[in-house]
PDB file of C-alpha atoms in Angstrom:
ATOM      1  CA  MET A1139     -70.166  81.416  79.107  1.00  0.00           C
ATOM      2  CA  ALA A1140     -71.307  84.683  80.652  1.00  0.00           C
ATOM      3  CA  ASP A1141     -69.680  87.945  79.643  1.00  0.00           C
ATOM      4  CA  PRO A1142     -66.741  89.088  81.733  1.00  0.00           C
ATOM      5  CA  MET A1143     -67.565  92.202  83.744  1.00  0.00           C
ATOM      6  CA  VAL A1144     -64.327  92.710  85.746  1.00  0.00           C
ATOM      7  CA  ILE A1145     -60.880  91.603  84.687  1.00  0.00           C
ATOM      8  CA  VAL A1146     -58.076  92.121  87.197  1.00  0.00           C
ATOM      9  CA  ASP A1147     -54.715  91.574  85.487  1.00  0.00           C
ATOM     10  CA  ASP A1148     -51.584  91.319  87.598  1.00  0.00           C
ATOM     11  CA  LEU A1149     -52.787  94.147  89.879  1.00  0.00           C
ATOM     12  CA  HIS A1150     -50.340  95.800  92.275  1.00  0.00           C
ATOM     13  CA  VAL A1151     -51.385  98.641  94.598  1.00  0.00           C
ATOM     14  CA  VAL A1152     -48.796 100.482  96.630  1.00  0.00           C
ATOM     15  CA  TYR A1153     -49.504 103.106  99.349  1.00  0.00           C
ATOM     16  CA  ARG A1154     -46.769 105.624 100.149  1.00  0.00           C
ATOM     17  CA  VAL A1155     -46.694 106.804 103.696  1.00  0.00           C
ATOM     18  CA  TYR A1156     -44.726 110.001 104.410  1.00  0.00           C
ATOM     19  CA  GLY A1157     -42.948 110.608 107.659  1.00  0.00           C
ATOM     20  CA  ALA A1158     -42.531 106.920 108.430  1.00  0.00           C
ATOM     21  CA  SER A1159     -39.414 107.647 110.496  1.00  0.00           C
ATOM     22  CA  GLY A1160     -41.553 108.856 113.344  1.00  0.00           C
ATOM     23  CA  ASP A1161     -42.088 112.430 112.203  1.00  0.00           C
ATOM     24  CA  LYS A1162     -45.936 113.011 112.282  1.00  0.00           C
ATOM     25  CA  GLY A1163     -45.615 115.567 109.496  1.00  0.00           C
ATOM     26  CA  THR A1164     -47.671 118.395 111.099  1.00  0.00           C
ATOM     27  CA  ALA A1165     -47.768 121.869 109.571  1.00  0.00           C
ATOM     28  CA  ALA A1166     -45.334 123.070 112.319  1.00  0.00           C
ATOM     29  CA  THR A1167     -42.755 120.408 111.594  1.00  0.00           C
ATOM     30  CA  ALA A1168     -43.081 120.998 107.864  1.00  0.00           C
ATOM     31  CA  LEU A1169     -42.369 124.739 108.475  1.00  0.00           C
ATOM     32  CA  VAL A1170     -39.341 123.940 110.579  1.00  0.00           C
ATOM     33  CA  ARG A1171     -37.941 121.703 107.844  1.00  0.00           C
ATOM     34  CA  MET A1172     -38.457 124.471 105.269  1.00  0.00           C
ATOM     35  CA  LEU A1173     -36.639 127.033 107.494  1.00  0.00           C
ATOM     36  CA  ARG A1174     -33.786 124.608 108.180  1.00  0.00           C
ATOM     37  CA  ARG A1175     -33.635 123.413 104.546  1.00  0.00           C
ATOM     38  CA  GLN A1176     -34.193 119.895 105.723  1.00  0.00           C
ATOM     39  CA  ARG A1177     -35.071 117.117 103.387  1.00  0.00           C
ATOM     40  CA  ARG A1178     -38.713 115.897 103.214  1.00  0.00           C
ATOM     41  CA  PRO A1179     -39.639 113.147 105.657  1.00  0.00           C
ATOM     42  CA  SER A1180     -38.849 109.565 104.780  1.00  0.00           C
ATOM     43  CA  ILE A1181     -41.285 107.523 102.754  1.00  0.00           C
ATOM     44  CA  ARG A1182     -42.436 104.005 103.603  1.00  0.00           C
ATOM     45  CA  GLU A1183     -44.103 101.963 100.931  1.00  0.00           C
ATOM     46  CA  VAL A1184     -46.955  99.584 101.829  1.00  0.00           C
ATOM     47  CA  HIS A1185     -47.505  96.986  99.067  1.00  0.00           C
ATOM     48  CA  ALA A1186     -51.238  96.414  99.737  1.00  0.00           C
ATOM     49  CA  ILE A1187     -52.032  94.323  96.612  1.00  0.00           C
ATOM     50  CA  ARG A1188     -49.414  92.008  95.165  1.00  0.00           C
ATOM     51  CA  GLY A1189     -50.015  90.706  91.639  1.00  0.00           C
ATOM     52  CA  ILE A1190     -53.695  89.641  91.826  1.00  0.00           C
ATOM     53  CA  SER A1191     -55.398  88.336  88.699  1.00  0.00           C
ATOM     54  CA  PHE A1192     -58.979  87.081  88.235  1.00  0.00           C
ATOM     55  CA  VAL A1193     -62.117  87.445  86.105  1.00  0.00           C
ATOM     56  CA  ALA A1194     -65.687  88.072  87.392  1.00  0.00           C
ATOM     57  CA  TYR A1195     -68.552  87.422  85.061  1.00  0.00           C
ATOM     58  CA  ARG A1196     -71.983  88.911  84.496  1.00  0.00           C
ATOM     59  CA  GLY A1197     -74.327  87.637  87.269  1.00  0.00           C
ATOM     60  CA  ASP A1198     -71.540  86.727  89.682  1.00  0.00           C
ATOM     61  CA  ALA A1199     -71.727  87.582  93.346  1.00  0.00           C
ATOM     62  CA  VAL A1200     -68.116  87.376  94.604  1.00  0.00           C
ATOM     63  CA  GLY A1201     -67.256  87.279  98.296  1.00  0.00           C
ATOM     64  CA  VAL A1202     -63.920  88.657  99.320  1.00  0.00           C
ATOM     65  CA  ILE A1203     -62.642  87.294 102.623  1.00  0.00           C
ATOM     66  CA  GLY A1204     -59.402  87.616 104.668  1.00  0.00           C
ATOM     67  CA  ARG A1205     -58.066  88.995 107.849  1.00  0.00           C
ATOM     68  CA  ASN A1206     -57.782  92.686 108.654  1.00  0.00           C
ATOM     69  CA  GLY A1207     -55.150  94.274 106.430  1.00  0.00           C
ATOM     70  CA  SER A1208     -55.236  91.514 103.832  1.00  0.00           C
ATOM     71  CA  GLY A1209     -56.152  93.960 101.023  1.00  0.00           C
ATOM     72  CA  LYS A1210     -59.952  93.444 100.734  1.00  0.00           C
ATOM     73  CA  SER A1211     -61.029  97.074 100.861  1.00  0.00           C
ATOM     74  CA  THR A1212     -58.114  98.102  98.721  1.00  0.00           C
ATOM     75  CA  LEU A1213     -59.146  95.620  96.024  1.00  0.00           C
ATOM     76  CA  LEU A1214     -62.679  97.005  95.947  1.00  0.00           C
ATOM     77  CA  ARG A1215     -61.461 100.591  95.765  1.00  0.00           C
ATOM     78  CA  ALA A1216     -59.154  99.609  92.870  1.00  0.00           C
ATOM     79  CA  ILE A1217     -62.075  98.015  91.002  1.00  0.00           C
ATOM     80  CA  ALA A1218     -64.144 101.151  91.551  1.00  0.00           C
ATOM     81  CA  GLY A1219     -61.363 103.197  89.984  1.00  0.00           C
ATOM     82  CA  LEU A1220     -60.620 105.114  93.300  1.00  0.00           C
ATOM     83  CA  ILE A1221     -57.008 103.902  93.527  1.00  0.00           C
ATOM     84  CA  PRO A1222     -54.543 103.845  90.631  1.00  0.00           C
ATOM     85  CA  PRO A1223     -52.580 100.634  90.035  1.00  0.00           C
ATOM     86  CA  GLU A1224     -48.873 100.703  90.638  1.00  0.00           C
ATOM     87  CA  GLN A1225     -48.601  97.896  88.049  1.00  0.00           C
ATOM     88  CA  GLY A1226     -51.097  95.818  86.082  1.00  0.00           C
ATOM     89  CA  ALA A1227     -54.648  96.960  85.272  1.00  0.00           C
ATOM     90  CA  VAL A1228     -58.366  96.579  86.101  1.00  0.00           C
ATOM     91  CA  TYR A1229     -60.828  96.410  83.196  1.00  0.00           C
ATOM     92  CA  THR A1230     -64.596  96.787  83.815  1.00  0.00           C
ATOM     93  CA  ASP A1231     -67.565  96.585  81.500  1.00  0.00           C
ATOM     94  CA  GLY A1232     -69.635  99.305  83.120  1.00  0.00           C
ATOM     95  CA  HIS A1233     -69.277 101.525  86.167  1.00  0.00           C
ATOM     96  CA  GLY A1234     -68.380 100.257  89.611  1.00  0.00           C
ATOM     97  CA  ALA A1235     -70.319 101.747  92.567  1.00  0.00           C
ATOM     98  CA  LEU A1236     -68.595 101.334  95.904  1.00  0.00           C
ATOM     99  CA  LEU A1237     -70.814 101.076  98.998  1.00  0.00           C
ATOM    100  CA  GLY A1238     -68.897 101.130 102.293  1.00  0.00           C
ATOM    101  CA  VAL A1239     -69.474 101.907 105.912  1.00  0.00           C
ATOM    102  CA  ASN A1240     -68.033 105.313 105.276  1.00  0.00           C
ATOM    103  CA  ALA A1241     -70.106 106.083 102.205  1.00  0.00           C
ATOM    104  CA  ALA A1242     -70.652 109.810 101.895  1.00  0.00           C
ATOM    105  CA  LEU A1243     -73.795 110.844 103.721  1.00  0.00           C
ATOM    106  CA  LEU A1244     -73.940 114.319 105.211  1.00  0.00           C
ATOM    107  CA  ASP A1245     -74.544 114.294 108.978  1.00  0.00           C
ATOM    108  CA  ASP A1246     -76.095 117.761 109.043  1.00  0.00           C
ATOM    109  CA  LEU A1247     -78.706 116.971 106.414  1.00  0.00           C
ATOM    110  CA  THR A1248     -81.858 114.852 106.957  1.00  0.00           C
ATOM    111  CA  GLY A1249     -82.211 111.406 105.681  1.00  0.00           C
ATOM    112  CA  GLU A1250     -84.633 112.702 103.114  1.00  0.00           C
ATOM    113  CA  ARG A1251     -82.073 115.171 101.635  1.00  0.00           C
ATOM    114  CA  ASN A1252     -79.362 112.504 101.660  1.00  0.00           C
ATOM    115  CA  ILE A1253     -81.599 110.190  99.644  1.00  0.00           C
ATOM    116  CA  VAL A1254     -82.356 112.891  97.106  1.00  0.00           C
ATOM    117  CA  LEU A1255     -78.715 113.890  96.770  1.00  0.00           C
ATOM    118  CA  GLY A1256     -77.567 110.276  96.644  1.00  0.00           C
ATOM    119  CA  LEU A1257     -79.963 109.270  93.889  1.00  0.00           C
ATOM    120  CA  LEU A1258     -79.132 112.382  91.881  1.00  0.00           C
ATOM    121  CA  ALA A1259     -75.453 111.575  92.271  1.00  0.00           C
ATOM    122  CA  MET A1260     -76.015 108.155  90.837  1.00  0.00           C
ATOM    123  CA  GLY A1261     -77.364 109.782  87.647  1.00  0.00           C
ATOM    124  CA  MET A1262     -81.112 109.629  88.199  1.00  0.00           C
ATOM    125  CA  THR A1263     -83.291 112.378  86.875  1.00  0.00           C
ATOM    126  CA  PRO A1264     -85.537 114.376  89.258  1.00  0.00           C
ATOM    127  CA  PRO A1265     -88.643 112.408  88.115  1.00  0.00           C
ATOM    128  CA  GLU A1266     -86.704 109.164  88.725  1.00  0.00           C
ATOM    129  CA  VAL A1267     -85.712 110.377  92.168  1.00  0.00           C
ATOM    130  CA  LYS A1268     -89.370 111.074  92.969  1.00  0.00           C
ATOM    131  CA  GLU A1269     -90.315 107.623  91.734  1.00  0.00           C
ATOM    132  CA  HIS A1270     -87.725 105.794  93.799  1.00  0.00           C
ATOM    133  CA  TYR A1271     -87.763 107.908  96.996  1.00  0.00           C
ATOM    134  CA  GLN A1272     -90.567 106.208  98.944  1.00  0.00           C
ATOM    135  CA  LYS A1273     -89.179 102.720  98.046  1.00  0.00           C
ATOM    136  CA  VAL A1274     -85.755 103.713  99.474  1.00  0.00           C
ATOM    137  CA  VAL A1275     -87.389 104.988 102.725  1.00  0.00           C
ATOM    138  CA  GLU A1276     -89.443 101.805 103.111  1.00  0.00           C
ATOM    139  CA  PHE A1277     -86.522  99.504 102.379  1.00  0.00           C
ATOM    140  CA  SER A1278     -84.278 101.324 104.883  1.00  0.00           C
ATOM    141  CA  GLY A1279     -86.760 100.997 107.699  1.00  0.00           C
ATOM    142  CA  VAL A1280     -85.638 104.269 109.339  1.00  0.00           C
ATOM    143  CA  GLY A1281     -89.280 105.424 109.766  1.00  0.00           C
ATOM    144  CA  ASP A1282     -89.839 108.878 111.173  1.00  0.00           C
ATOM    145  CA  PHE A1283     -86.108 109.430 111.468  1.00  0.00           C
ATOM    146  CA  ILE A1284     -86.133 110.206 107.727  1.00  0.00           C
ATOM    147  CA  ASN A1285     -86.882 113.815 108.611  1.00  0.00           C
ATOM    148  CA  LEU A1286     -84.087 114.137 111.143  1.00  0.00           C
ATOM    149  CA  PRO A1287     -80.397 114.922 110.623  1.00  0.00           C
ATOM    150  CA  MET A1288     -78.152 111.943 109.937  1.00  0.00           C
ATOM    151  CA  ARG A1289     -76.173 112.666 113.091  1.00  0.00           C
ATOM    152  CA  THR A1290     -79.186 111.422 115.098  1.00  0.00           C
ATOM    153  CA  TYR A1291     -79.085 108.028 113.426  1.00  0.00           C
ATOM    154  CA  SER A1292     -77.611 104.912 114.971  1.00  0.00           C
ATOM    155  CA  THR A1293     -74.795 103.121 113.159  1.00  0.00           C
ATOM    156  CA  GLY A1294     -77.236 100.460 111.933  1.00  0.00           C
ATOM    157  CA  MET A1295     -79.726 102.967 110.628  1.00  0.00           C
ATOM    158  CA  GLY A1296     -77.018 104.777 108.711  1.00  0.00           C
ATOM    159  CA  SER A1297     -75.801 101.478 107.265  1.00  0.00           C
ATOM    160  CA  ARG A1298     -79.324 100.504 106.138  1.00  0.00           C
ATOM    161  CA  LEU A1299     -79.931 103.888 104.507  1.00  0.00           C
ATOM    162  CA  ARG A1300     -76.592 103.700 102.640  1.00  0.00           C
ATOM    163  CA  PHE A1301     -77.445 100.283 101.215  1.00  0.00           C
ATOM    164  CA  SER A1302     -80.974 101.313 100.385  1.00  0.00           C
ATOM    165  CA  ILE A1303     -79.767 104.319  98.392  1.00  0.00           C
ATOM    166  CA  ALA A1304     -77.040 102.437  96.561  1.00  0.00           C
ATOM    167  CA  SER A1305     -79.216  99.490  95.686  1.00  0.00           C
ATOM    168  CA  ALA A1306     -82.051 101.647  94.364  1.00  0.00           C
ATOM    169  CA  LYS A1307     -80.296 101.622  90.967  1.00  0.00           C
ATOM    170  CA  ASN A1308     -79.366  98.579  89.011  1.00  0.00           C
ATOM    171  CA  HIS A1309     -75.637  98.941  88.937  1.00  0.00           C
ATOM    172  CA  ASP A1310     -73.362  97.196  86.435  1.00  0.00           C
ATOM    173  CA  ILE A1311     -70.971  96.419  89.286  1.00  0.00           C
ATOM    174  CA  LEU A1312     -71.914  96.927  92.957  1.00  0.00           C
ATOM    175  CA  LEU A1313     -69.038  96.790  95.482  1.00  0.00           C
ATOM    176  CA  ILE A1314     -70.183  96.312  99.085  1.00  0.00           C
ATOM    177  CA  ASP A1315     -67.569  96.810 101.817  1.00  0.00           C
ATOM    178  CA  GLU A1316     -68.906  95.714 105.211  1.00  0.00           C
ATOM    179  CA  ALA A1317     -72.002  97.840 104.657  1.00  0.00           C
ATOM    180  CA  LEU A1318     -74.337  95.104 105.871  1.00  0.00           C
ATOM    181  CA  ALA A1319     -72.394  94.358 109.070  1.00  0.00           C
ATOM    182  CA  THR A1320     -74.629  96.483 111.297  1.00  0.00           C
ATOM    183  CA  GLY A1321     -78.022  95.550 109.807  1.00  0.00           C
ATOM    184  CA  ASP A1322     -80.474  93.465 111.849  1.00  0.00           C
ATOM    185  CA  ALA A1323     -81.623  89.962 110.833  1.00  0.00           C
ATOM    186  CA  GLU A1324     -84.698  91.278 108.997  1.00  0.00           C
ATOM    187  CA  PHE A1325     -82.632  93.780 107.014  1.00  0.00           C
ATOM    188  CA  ARG A1326     -80.058  91.170 106.146  1.00  0.00           C
ATOM    189  CA  VAL A1327     -82.742  89.013 104.578  1.00  0.00           C
ATOM    190  CA  LYS A1328     -83.971  91.983 102.537  1.00  0.00           C
ATOM    191  CA  SER A1329     -80.447  92.930 101.468  1.00  0.00           C
ATOM    192  CA  HIS A1330     -79.667  89.314 100.413  1.00  0.00           C
ATOM    193  CA  ASN A1331     -82.833  89.291  98.285  1.00  0.00           C
ATOM    194  CA  ARG A1332     -81.914  92.616  96.752  1.00  0.00           C
ATOM    195  CA  ILE A1333     -78.437  91.387  95.871  1.00  0.00           C
ATOM    196  CA  ASP A1334     -80.086  88.350  94.214  1.00  0.00           C
ATOM    197  CA  GLU A1335     -82.257  90.758  92.197  1.00  0.00           C
ATOM    198  CA  LEU A1336     -79.189  92.687  91.106  1.00  0.00           C
ATOM    199  CA  ARG A1337     -77.485  89.539  89.930  1.00  0.00           C
ATOM    200  CA  ALA A1338     -80.606  88.421  88.083  1.00  0.00           C
ATOM    201  CA  GLN A1339     -80.709  91.735  86.286  1.00  0.00           C
ATOM    202  CA  ALA A1340     -77.250  91.053  84.817  1.00  0.00           C
ATOM    203  CA  GLY A1341     -75.192  92.920  87.431  1.00  0.00           C
ATOM    204  CA  THR A1342     -72.065  91.748  89.258  1.00  0.00           C
ATOM    205  CA  VAL A1343     -71.630  92.120  93.040  1.00  0.00           C
ATOM    206  CA  PHE A1344     -68.509  92.074  95.168  1.00  0.00           C
ATOM    207  CA  LEU A1345     -69.101  91.608  98.930  1.00  0.00           C
ATOM    208  CA  VAL A1346     -66.531  92.115 101.694  1.00  0.00           C
ATOM    209  CA  ALA A1347     -67.821  90.843 105.013  1.00  0.00           C
ATOM    210  CA  HIS A1348     -66.313  89.419 108.154  1.00  0.00           C
ATOM    211  CA  ASN A1349     -69.598  87.543 108.694  1.00  0.00           C
ATOM    212  CA  LEU A1350     -68.785  84.444 106.657  1.00  0.00           C
ATOM    213  CA  GLY A1351     -72.410  83.283 106.850  1.00  0.00           C
ATOM    214  CA  GLU A1352     -73.381  86.281 104.729  1.00  0.00           C
ATOM    215  CA  VAL A1353     -70.731  85.455 102.177  1.00  0.00           C
ATOM    216  CA  GLU A1354     -71.867  81.812 101.980  1.00  0.00           C
ATOM    217  CA  GLU A1355     -75.576  82.694 101.758  1.00  0.00           C
ATOM    218  CA  THR A1356     -75.049  85.494  99.185  1.00  0.00           C
ATOM    219  CA  CYS A1357     -72.155  84.561  96.906  1.00  0.00           C
ATOM    220  CA  ASN A1358     -71.585  81.991  94.233  1.00  0.00           C
ATOM    221  CA  ARG A1359     -67.794  82.626  94.206  1.00  0.00           C
ATOM    222  CA  VAL A1360     -65.200  83.618  96.810  1.00  0.00           C
ATOM    223  CA  ILE A1361     -61.701  85.096  96.842  1.00  0.00           C
ATOM    224  CA  TRP A1362     -59.540  84.562  99.944  1.00  0.00           C
ATOM    225  CA  LEU A1363     -56.822  87.240 100.315  1.00  0.00           C
ATOM    226  CA  GLU A1364     -53.800  87.146 102.593  1.00  0.00           C
ATOM    227  CA  LYS A1365     -51.136  89.941 102.687  1.00  0.00           C
ATOM    228  CA  GLY A1366     -52.295  91.201  99.314  1.00  0.00           C
ATOM    229  CA  THR A1367     -52.244  87.929  97.488  1.00  0.00           C
ATOM    230  CA  ILE A1368     -54.897  85.337  96.567  1.00  0.00           C
ATOM    231  CA  VAL A1369     -54.711  82.196  98.701  1.00  0.00           C
ATOM    232  CA  ARG A1370     -57.627  80.510  97.016  1.00  0.00           C
ATOM    233  CA  ALA A1371     -60.440  81.493  94.676  1.00  0.00           C
ATOM    234  CA  GLY A1372     -63.306  79.600  93.063  1.00  0.00           C
ATOM    235  CA  ASP A1373     -66.961  78.536  93.230  1.00  0.00           C
ATOM    236  CA  ASP A1374     -66.517  76.027  96.132  1.00  0.00           C
ATOM    237  CA  VAL A1375     -67.669  78.699  98.551  1.00  0.00           C
ATOM    238  CA  PRO A1376     -68.279  76.417 101.610  1.00  0.00           C
ATOM    239  CA  GLY A1377     -64.971  74.592 101.044  1.00  0.00           C
ATOM    240  CA  ILE A1378     -62.895  77.729 100.788  1.00  0.00           C
ATOM    241  CA  ILE A1379     -64.618  79.304 103.794  1.00  0.00           C
ATOM    242  CA  ASP A1380     -63.900  76.136 105.883  1.00  0.00           C
ATOM    243  CA  GLU A1381     -60.255  76.185 104.826  1.00  0.00           C
ATOM    244  CA  TYR A1382     -60.034  79.857 105.768  1.00  0.00           C
ATOM    245  CA  LEU A1383     -61.569  79.220 109.174  1.00  0.00           C
ATOM    246  CA  VAL A1384     -59.133  76.384 109.890  1.00  0.00           C
ATOM    247  CA  ALA A1385     -56.164  78.484 108.779  1.00  0.00           C
ATOM    248  CA  THR A1386     -57.222  81.356 111.118  1.00  0.00           C
ATOM    249  CA  GLY A1387     -57.669  79.071 114.137  1.00  0.00           C
ATOM    250  CA  GLY A1388     -61.443  78.502 113.854  1.00  0.00           C
ATOM    251  CA  GLN A1389     -63.661  75.515 113.132  1.00  0.00           C
ATOM    252  CA  PRO A1390     -65.600  74.724 109.912  1.00  0.00           C
ATOM    253  CA  ARG A1391     -69.147  76.071 109.869  1.00  0.00           C
ATOM    254  CA  ALA A1392     -71.954  73.768 110.871  1.00  0.00           C
ATOM    255  CA  ARG A1393     -74.327  73.212 107.979  1.00  0.00           C
ATOM    256  CA  GLU A1394     -77.630  71.447 107.356  1.00  0.00           C
ATOM    257  CA  PRO A1395     -77.041  68.023 105.782  1.00  0.00           C
ATOM    258  CA  ALA A1396     -77.785  67.963 102.060  1.00  0.00           C
ATOM    259  CA  LYS A1397     -81.190  66.609 101.174  1.00  0.00           C
ATOM    260  CA  SER A1398     -81.295  63.453  99.084  1.00  0.00           C
TER     261      SER A1398
END
């Protein structure tokens, strides 16, 4: 059996929202409360993850599916260590790198400077950055835009550059949150191949994607979340995806018949 890379043990994540009674909590209203000695605004708790447990092994690519608000992004952020558990724990053998649609790239800097800063932030030395730079540019396909500020990039170009930077290093655990959604067909093929390489090099990948075809093509396991709990999880990726589609009012995916 492969080594466990991520162990999620009875994980609960709770967000606390202040001012849930309708008070927007601006600086002006806060000052009024102070002057009037009013109590702080009410707090509403949102139980985003409710007692999830599972194990992901070295070499796994785990798809995380579910409707909006089901807890997918929260789960990835918890695995990456960006959100503290309210209860339970997350254990990882290595560092989790979260790649999302809002990954930190600086709009006022050029793509070139963002690549350099991104690679340095991942722990590469200046010689390693120099070695990997051109590969990142070529993989992203942004062309001459590499010398222009990021604010001039389309959403798809920014997404491709984010993935190219993050995947330049062989991470122990790579967490991808809808970062491939805006890539074109050619880039999706390249990104799937890169994910396969990461898995072959003993990494573990988590992929959140509304495009279920990407999950089925890329992942060997899937977790279906609903309201912060696991509905189904396992290695029957096509079967679980079909159940999810039926449960959400869709139809099972059409697939090529298996070759004898």
